[in-house]
């Protein structure tokens, strides 16, 4: 229970926007529905969005981290990372981003052609329960 409390406290510090504020426009609400459909049957879903312009067109794009448990049970958490292009009428799915691992995504920086984002990951001597290292990923968007 203590680990959960620490993770919740970290989430509040790292993601100060309320869940409602993160999805405050019709296009963002529609995007959230698309993400839930892509995840499919799952439980305990946590969707963490980052918004910015990754292709230089002046329209908001999105990088979405989706953590969830299999609906059929088990004790693992899965992570899917989705990249979306923003269009005047909303968002379009670009691709699923592979080989991203960790928790507590933060500090996403969108630039023309890439997105950098930092996650907490397992260090060489960390038990699986308690990652302490951080890794910054550079995700190409082209």
CSV table of C-alpha atoms in Angstrom, one decimal:
chain,number,residue,atom,x,y,z
A,1,UNK,CA,0.0,0.0,0.0
A,2,UNK,CA,2.9,2.4,0.7
A,3,UNK,CA,4.3,1.9,-2.8
A,4,UNK,CA,0.9,2.9,-4.3
A,5,UNK,CA,0.8,6.0,-2.1
A,6,UNK,CA,4.3,7.1,-3.3
A,7,UNK,CA,3.3,6.5,-6.9
A,8,UNK,CA,0.2,8.5,-6.5
A,9,UNK,CA,2.1,11.3,-4.9
A,10,UNK,CA,4.7,11.2,-7.7
A,11,UNK,CA,1.8,11.4,-10.3
A,12,UNK,CA,0.4,14.5,-8.6
A,13,UNK,CA,3.7,16.2,-8.6
A,14,UNK,CA,4.6,15.2,-12.2
A,15,UNK,CA,1.2,15.7,-13.7
A,16,UNK,CA,-0.3,18.7,-12.0
A,17,UNK,CA,-3.2,19.0,-14.5
A,18,UNK,CA,-6.4,17.3,-13.4
A,19,UNK,CA,-7.5,14.4,-15.5
A,20,UNK,CA,-10.4,16.6,-16.8
A,21,UNK,CA,-8.1,19.4,-17.8
A,22,UNK,CA,-5.9,17.1,-19.8
A,23,UNK,CA,-8.9,16.2,-22.0
A,24,UNK,CA,-10.6,19.6,-22.1
A,25,UNK,CA,-11.4,19.9,-25.8
A,26,UNK,CA,-13.7,17.9,-28.1
A,27,UNK,CA,-10.7,16.7,-30.1
A,28,UNK,CA,-8.8,15.5,-27.0
A,29,UNK,CA,-11.9,13.7,-25.7
A,30,UNK,CA,-12.3,12.0,-29.0
A,31,UNK,CA,-8.6,11.0,-28.9
A,32,UNK,CA,-9.1,9.4,-25.5
A,33,UNK,CA,-11.9,7.3,-27.0
A,34,UNK,CA,-9.5,6.2,-29.8
A,35,UNK,CA,-6.9,5.2,-27.3
A,36,UNK,CA,-9.3,3.1,-25.2
A,37,UNK,CA,-10.4,1.3,-28.4
A,38,UNK,CA,-6.8,0.5,-29.4
A,39,UNK,CA,-6.1,-0.9,-25.9
A,40,UNK,CA,-9.1,-3.2,-26.1
A,41,UNK,CA,-10.2,-5.4,-23.2
A,42,UNK,CA,-8.2,-4.3,-20.2
A,43,UNK,CA,-8.7,-3.1,-16.7
A,44,UNK,CA,-7.1,-0.5,-14.4
A,45,UNK,CA,-6.4,1.8,-17.4
A,46,UNK,CA,-4.3,4.9,-16.9
A,47,UNK,CA,-3.8,7.1,-19.9
A,48,UNK,CA,-1.2,9.9,-19.7
A,49,UNK,CA,-1.2,12.4,-22.6
A,50,UNK,CA,1.4,14.8,-23.8
A,51,UNK,CA,0.6,17.5,-26.4
A,52,UNK,CA,2.8,19.5,-28.6
A,53,UNK,CA,3.8,20.1,-32.2
A,54,UNK,CA,6.2,17.3,-33.5
A,55,UNK,CA,6.0,18.1,-37.2
A,56,UNK,CA,6.2,21.9,-37.4
A,57,UNK,CA,2.7,22.4,-38.9
A,58,UNK,CA,1.5,24.5,-35.9
A,59,UNK,CA,-1.2,22.0,-35.0
A,60,UNK,CA,-1.2,20.2,-31.6
A,61,UNK,CA,0.0,16.5,-31.9
A,62,UNK,CA,-0.1,13.9,-29.1
A,63,UNK,CA,2.0,11.2,-27.5
A,64,UNK,CA,-0.1,8.9,-25.3
A,65,UNK,CA,1.2,6.5,-22.6
A,66,UNK,CA,-1.4,3.8,-21.7
A,67,UNK,CA,-0.8,1.6,-18.7
A,68,UNK,CA,-3.3,-1.2,-18.1
A,69,UNK,CA,-3.8,-4.7,-16.7
A,70,UNK,CA,-5.1,-7.6,-18.7
A,71,UNK,CA,-8.9,-8.0,-18.1
A,72,UNK,CA,-8.4,-11.8,-17.7
A,73,UNK,CA,-6.2,-11.2,-14.6
A,74,UNK,CA,-2.6,-11.5,-13.7
A,75,UNK,CA,-0.3,-9.2,-11.9
A,76,UNK,CA,1.6,-7.4,-14.7
A,77,UNK,CA,1.1,-4.0,-16.1
A,78,UNK,CA,1.3,-3.4,-19.9
A,79,UNK,CA,2.4,-0.2,-21.6
A,80,UNK,CA,1.4,0.9,-25.0
A,81,UNK,CA,2.7,4.2,-26.4
A,82,UNK,CA,0.7,5.9,-29.2
A,83,UNK,CA,1.7,8.7,-31.5
A,84,UNK,CA,-1.0,10.9,-33.1
A,85,UNK,CA,-0.9,13.7,-35.7
A,86,UNK,CA,-3.1,16.6,-35.0
A,87,UNK,CA,-5.4,17.8,-37.8
A,88,UNK,CA,-7.8,20.7,-37.9
A,89,UNK,CA,-10.7,18.3,-37.2
A,90,UNK,CA,-9.0,16.2,-34.5
A,91,UNK,CA,-6.2,13.6,-34.2
A,92,UNK,CA,-5.3,10.8,-36.5
A,93,UNK,CA,-3.4,7.7,-35.4
A,94,UNK,CA,0.2,7.7,-36.7
A,95,UNK,CA,1.7,4.6,-35.1
A,96,UNK,CA,2.3,2.6,-32.0
A,97,UNK,CA,5.8,3.4,-30.6
A,98,UNK,CA,7.8,0.3,-29.8
A,99,UNK,CA,10.6,-0.3,-27.2
A,100,UNK,CA,9.6,2.2,-24.6
A,101,UNK,CA,9.8,0.9,-21.0
A,102,UNK,CA,9.3,2.4,-17.6
A,103,UNK,CA,6.8,4.4,-15.5
A,104,UNK,CA,6.0,8.0,-14.7
A,105,UNK,CA,6.6,9.5,-18.1
A,106,UNK,CA,7.5,13.2,-17.8
A,107,UNK,CA,9.3,16.1,-19.3
A,108,UNK,CA,8.1,15.5,-22.9
A,109,UNK,CA,9.7,17.9,-25.3
A,110,UNK,CA,8.2,18.1,-28.8
A,111,UNK,CA,10.4,19.3,-31.6
A,112,UNK,CA,10.2,19.1,-35.4
A,113,UNK,CA,10.9,15.4,-36.1
A,114,UNK,CA,11.1,14.0,-32.6
A,115,UNK,CA,9.8,13.9,-29.1
A,116,UNK,CA,12.0,13.4,-26.0
A,117,UNK,CA,10.5,12.0,-22.9
A,118,UNK,CA,11.9,10.7,-19.6
A,119,UNK,CA,10.7,7.6,-17.7
A,120,UNK,CA,11.7,5.9,-14.5
A,121,UNK,CA,13.3,2.6,-15.3
A,122,UNK,CA,15.0,-0.3,-13.5
A,123,UNK,CA,18.6,0.3,-12.5
A,124,UNK,CA,21.2,-2.5,-12.5
A,125,UNK,CA,20.6,-3.4,-8.9
A,126,UNK,CA,16.9,-2.5,-8.5
A,127,UNK,CA,14.4,-5.1,-7.5
A,128,UNK,CA,11.4,-5.2,-10.0
A,129,UNK,CA,9.2,-3.4,-7.6
A,130,UNK,CA,11.3,-0.4,-7.1
A,131,UNK,CA,12.9,1.3,-10.1
A,132,UNK,CA,15.2,4.2,-9.3
A,133,UNK,CA,16.9,5.1,-12.6
A,134,UNK,CA,15.7,7.4,-15.3
A,135,UNK,CA,16.0,7.1,-19.1
A,136,UNK,CA,15.3,9.7,-21.7
A,137,UNK,CA,13.9,8.3,-24.9
A,138,UNK,CA,14.1,10.2,-28.3
A,139,UNK,CA,11.1,9.1,-30.4
A,140,UNK,CA,11.4,9.9,-34.1
A,141,UNK,CA,8.1,11.2,-35.5
A,142,UNK,CA,8.8,10.9,-39.2
